[in-house]
Amino acid sequence: MFVLVNLKAYPCDPVEVATAAHEVSESSDADVAIAPQAAAIETVAGTGVETWAQHVSPNEHGSHTGSTLAEAAAEAGATGTLLNHSENRLKLADIDGSLDAAERVDFDTVVCANNPDQVAAAAALGPDAVAVEPPELIGTGTPVSQADPDIVRDAVDAAAAVDESVDVYCGAGISTGDDVVAAEELGADGVLLASGVAKADDPQAALEDLVDPL
């Protein structure tokens, strides 16, 4: 199982979380990655943990003030990127452009979607993975696998109908090892979470709890 921890803009210590994630990844069967703020990518990558950008912009070098250039994220040490998170929605054309940008630097990619229909549309653009995240469950501690397991099953089927090579991750409300196991049993290849680790008093203990049942 792939575990991607999005640190968002939470006031956590990204190096502490990244160090914990690296140790847990090395000692378990889970592949744990961290997506910090852009300014922290280099520091986080320095811990040895797999490091992702939270976003890359659909542009190349040039007059693009405020953009997150894929090449800059890669130079800082990122190896993948989130796209279209519910807190940073993109137009379909911009998702496609950001995927092109990610491809220039050989990034792994996951495109977030609200429901199975959006999962199918995202899968058609050719990312490495899609993540189904009903926005009303994000940060609630109630996992989608518990609140509405059919969404996960339908998302897995929707992605497979378009492109069987696209992995499906389960997000929104993931916070325990039981949540991860439930996602896996519903057909997900990984999970996407944030506050369950980023806001934990002990990030390493939270991560160990996540992967222990695996």
PDB file of N, CA and C in Angstrom, residues 125-167:
ATOM      1  N   LEU A 125      -7.003  11.155 -18.464  1.00  0.00           N
ATOM      2  CA  LEU A 125      -5.886  12.062 -18.749  1.00  0.00           C
ATOM      3  C   LEU A 125      -4.534  11.384 -18.593  1.00  0.00           C
ATOM      4  N   GLY A 126      -4.523  10.164 -18.064  1.00  0.00           N
ATOM      5  CA  GLY A 126      -3.289   9.395 -18.010  1.00  0.00           C
ATOM      6  C   GLY A 126      -2.373   9.632 -16.828  1.00  0.00           C
ATOM      7  N   PRO A 127      -2.892   9.929 -15.622  1.00  0.00           N
ATOM      8  CA  PRO A 127      -1.997  10.039 -14.461  1.00  0.00           C
ATOM      9  C   PRO A 127      -1.558   8.645 -14.020  1.00  0.00           C
ATOM     10  N   ASP A 128      -0.632   8.590 -13.085  1.00  0.00           N
ATOM     11  CA  ASP A 128      -0.258   7.296 -12.508  1.00  0.00           C
ATOM     12  C   ASP A 128      -1.340   6.788 -11.569  1.00  0.00           C
ATOM     13  N   ALA A 129      -2.032   7.712 -10.901  1.00  0.00           N
ATOM     14  CA  ALA A 129      -3.069   7.336  -9.955  1.00  0.00           C
ATOM     15  C   ALA A 129      -4.122   8.427  -9.852  1.00  0.00           C
ATOM     16  N   VAL A 130      -5.286   8.031  -9.371  1.00  0.00           N
ATOM     17  CA  VAL A 130      -6.342   8.973  -9.011  1.00  0.00           C
ATOM     18  C   VAL A 130      -6.691   8.722  -7.545  1.00  0.00           C
ATOM     19  N   ALA A 131      -7.149   9.758  -6.863  1.00  0.00           N
ATOM     20  CA  ALA A 131      -7.555   9.617  -5.460  1.00  0.00           C
ATOM     21  C   ALA A 131      -8.981  10.098  -5.317  1.00  0.00           C
ATOM     22  N   VAL A 132      -9.857   9.241  -4.797  1.00  0.00           N
ATOM     23  CA  VAL A 132     -11.240   9.641  -4.584  1.00  0.00           C
ATOM     24  C   VAL A 132     -11.366  10.198  -3.171  1.00  0.00           C
ATOM     25  N   GLU A 133     -11.808  11.463  -3.086  1.00  0.00           N
ATOM     26  CA  GLU A 133     -11.892  12.176  -1.818  1.00  0.00           C
ATOM     27  C   GLU A 133     -13.170  13.016  -1.754  1.00  0.00           C
ATOM     28  N   PRO A 134     -14.253  12.490  -1.220  1.00  0.00           N
ATOM     29  CA  PRO A 134     -15.432  13.343  -1.024  1.00  0.00           C
ATOM     30  C   PRO A 134     -15.085  14.509  -0.109  1.00  0.00           C
ATOM     31  N   PRO A 135     -15.196  15.748  -0.566  1.00  0.00           N
ATOM     32  CA  PRO A 135     -14.693  16.889   0.207  1.00  0.00           C
ATOM     33  C   PRO A 135     -15.358  17.068   1.562  1.00  0.00           C
ATOM     34  N   GLU A 136     -16.606  16.598   1.686  1.00  0.00           N
ATOM     35  CA  GLU A 136     -17.302  16.784   2.956  1.00  0.00           C
ATOM     36  C   GLU A 136     -16.719  15.918   4.069  1.00  0.00           C
ATOM     37  N   LEU A 137     -15.881  14.931   3.711  1.00  0.00           N
ATOM     38  CA  LEU A 137     -15.290  14.050   4.721  1.00  0.00           C
ATOM     39  C   LEU A 137     -13.853  14.419   5.066  1.00  0.00           C
ATOM     40  N   ILE A 138     -13.246  15.326   4.302  1.00  0.00           N
ATOM     41  CA  ILE A 138     -11.853  15.679   4.536  1.00  0.00           C
ATOM     42  C   ILE A 138     -11.700  16.318   5.912  1.00  0.00           C
ATOM     43  N   GLY A 139     -10.776  15.782   6.701  1.00  0.00           N
ATOM     44  CA  GLY A 139     -10.483  16.337   8.018  1.00  0.00           C
ATOM     45  C   GLY A 139     -11.464  15.957   9.105  1.00  0.00           C
ATOM     46  N   THR A 140     -12.446  15.094   8.780  1.00  0.00           N
ATOM     47  CA  THR A 140     -13.470  14.766   9.769  1.00  0.00           C
ATOM     48  C   THR A 140     -13.089  13.596  10.666  1.00  0.00           C
ATOM     49  N   GLY A 141     -12.137  12.771  10.225  1.00  0.00           N
ATOM     50  CA  GLY A 141     -11.827  11.556  10.962  1.00  0.00           C
ATOM     51  C   GLY A 141     -12.773  10.418  10.628  1.00  0.00           C
ATOM     52  N   THR A 142     -13.758  10.674   9.764  1.00  0.00           N
ATOM     53  CA  THR A 142     -14.667   9.627   9.297  1.00  0.00           C
ATOM     54  C   THR A 142     -14.240   9.223   7.894  1.00  0.00           C
ATOM     55  N   PRO A 143     -13.675   8.031   7.721  1.00  0.00           N
ATOM     56  CA  PRO A 143     -13.150   7.647   6.406  1.00  0.00           C
ATOM     57  C   PRO A 143     -14.252   7.354   5.413  1.00  0.00           C
ATOM     58  N   VAL A 144     -13.988   7.635   4.161  1.00  0.00           N
ATOM     59  CA  VAL A 144     -14.961   7.363   3.112  1.00  0.00           C
ATOM     60  C   VAL A 144     -15.253   5.871   3.037  1.00  0.00           C
ATOM     61  N   SER A 145     -14.273   5.030   3.378  1.00  0.00           N
ATOM     62  CA  SER A 145     -14.476   3.582   3.347  1.00  0.00           C
ATOM     63  C   SER A 145     -15.533   3.145   4.352  1.00  0.00           C
ATOM     64  N   GLN A 146     -15.759   3.952   5.362  1.00  0.00           N
ATOM     65  CA  GLN A 146     -16.784   3.668   6.365  1.00  0.00           C
ATOM     66  C   GLN A 146     -18.078   4.420   6.054  1.00  0.00           C
ATOM     67  N   ALA A 147     -17.956   5.694   5.680  1.00  0.00           N
ATOM     68  CA  ALA A 147     -19.139   6.524   5.438  1.00  0.00           C
ATOM     69  C   ALA A 147     -19.906   6.084   4.194  1.00  0.00           C
ATOM     70  N   ASP A 148     -19.170   5.715   3.142  1.00  0.00           N
ATOM     71  CA  ASP A 148     -19.825   5.313   1.891  1.00  0.00           C
ATOM     72  C   ASP A 148     -18.867   4.431   1.088  1.00  0.00           C
ATOM     73  N   PRO A 149     -18.735   3.170   1.496  1.00  0.00           N
ATOM     74  CA  PRO A 149     -17.776   2.290   0.809  1.00  0.00           C
ATOM     75  C   PRO A 149     -18.044   2.113  -0.677  1.00  0.00           C
ATOM     76  N   ASP A 150     -19.296   2.284  -1.096  1.00  0.00           N
ATOM     77  CA  ASP A 150     -19.602   2.134  -2.521  1.00  0.00           C
ATOM     78  C   ASP A 150     -18.871   3.163  -3.377  1.00  0.00           C
ATOM     79  N   ILE A 151     -18.582   4.340  -2.806  1.00  0.00           N
ATOM     80  CA  ILE A 151     -17.834   5.347  -3.561  1.00  0.00           C
ATOM     81  C   ILE A 151     -16.461   4.811  -3.936  1.00  0.00           C
ATOM     82  N   VAL A 152     -15.820   4.123  -2.993  1.00  0.00           N
ATOM     83  CA  VAL A 152     -14.487   3.573  -3.267  1.00  0.00           C
ATOM     84  C   VAL A 152     -14.590   2.455  -4.303  1.00  0.00           C
ATOM     85  N   ARG A 153     -15.521   1.541  -4.112  1.00  0.00           N
ATOM     86  CA  ARG A 153     -15.690   0.443  -5.072  1.00  0.00           C
ATOM     87  C   ARG A 153     -15.975   0.989  -6.470  1.00  0.00           C
ATOM     88  N   ASP A 154     -16.885   1.951  -6.529  1.00  0.00           N
ATOM     89  CA  ASP A 154     -17.257   2.511  -7.834  1.00  0.00           C
ATOM     90  C   ASP A 154     -16.092   3.280  -8.464  1.00  0.00           C
ATOM     91  N   ALA A 155     -15.279   3.934  -7.632  1.00  0.00           N
ATOM     92  CA  ALA A 155     -14.114   4.650  -8.154  1.00  0.00           C
ATOM     93  C   ALA A 155     -13.107   3.672  -8.747  1.00  0.00           C
ATOM     94  N   VAL A 156     -12.878   2.562  -8.067  1.00  0.00           N
ATOM     95  CA  VAL A 156     -11.965   1.528  -8.574  1.00  0.00           C
ATOM     96  C   VAL A 156     -12.469   1.009  -9.913  1.00  0.00           C
ATOM     97  N   ASP A 157     -13.782   0.724  -9.986  1.00  0.00           N
ATOM     98  CA  ASP A 157     -14.360   0.226 -11.246  1.00  0.00           C
ATOM     99  C   ASP A 157     -14.289   1.286 -12.350  1.00  0.00           C
ATOM    100  N   ALA A 158     -14.545   2.547 -11.982  1.00  0.00           N
ATOM    101  CA  ALA A 158     -14.543   3.621 -12.976  1.00  0.00           C
ATOM    102  C   ALA A 158     -13.158   3.813 -13.581  1.00  0.00           C
ATOM    103  N   ALA A 159     -12.135   3.782 -12.734  1.00  0.00           N
ATOM    104  CA  ALA A 159     -10.766   3.939 -13.236  1.00  0.00           C
ATOM    105  C   ALA A 159     -10.379   2.756 -14.119  1.00  0.00           C
ATOM    106  N   ALA A 160     -10.725   1.545 -13.677  1.00  0.00           N
ATOM    107  CA  ALA A 160     -10.367   0.352 -14.446  1.00  0.00           C
ATOM    108  C   ALA A 160     -11.050   0.329 -15.806  1.00  0.00           C
ATOM    109  N   ALA A 161     -12.269   0.861 -15.875  1.00  0.00           N
ATOM    110  CA  ALA A 161     -12.991   0.885 -17.149  1.00  0.00           C
ATOM    111  C   ALA A 161     -12.324   1.802 -18.164  1.00  0.00           C
ATOM    112  N   VAL A 162     -11.593   2.793 -17.666  1.00  0.00           N
ATOM    113  CA  VAL A 162     -10.910   3.743 -18.549  1.00  0.00           C
ATOM    114  C   VAL A 162      -9.484   3.295 -18.847  1.00  0.00           C
ATOM    115  N   ASP A 163      -8.757   2.921 -17.777  1.00  0.00           N
ATOM    116  CA  ASP A 163      -7.345   2.553 -17.923  1.00  0.00           C
ATOM    117  C   ASP A 163      -6.942   1.709 -16.720  1.00  0.00           C
ATOM    118  N   GLU A 164      -6.776   0.419 -16.928  1.00  0.00           N
ATOM    119  CA  GLU A 164      -6.472  -0.484 -15.820  1.00  0.00           C
ATOM    120  C   GLU A 164      -5.118  -0.223 -15.180  1.00  0.00           C
ATOM    121  N   SER A 165      -4.259   0.544 -15.848  1.00  0.00           N
ATOM    122  CA  SER A 165      -2.932   0.813 -15.291  1.00  0.00           C
ATOM    123  C   SER A 165      -2.949   1.941 -14.261  1.00  0.00           C
ATOM    124  N   VAL A 166      -4.062   2.677 -14.172  1.00  0.00           N
ATOM    125  CA  VAL A 166      -4.162   3.796 -13.229  1.00  0.00           C
ATOM    126  C   VAL A 166      -4.551   3.268 -11.847  1.00  0.00           C
ATOM    127  N   ASP A 167      -3.704   3.511 -10.860  1.00  0.00           N
ATOM    128  CA  ASP A 167      -4.004   3.112  -9.488  1.00  0.00           C
ATOM    129  C   ASP A 167      -5.085   4.008  -8.893  1.00  0.00           C
TER     130      ASP A 167
END
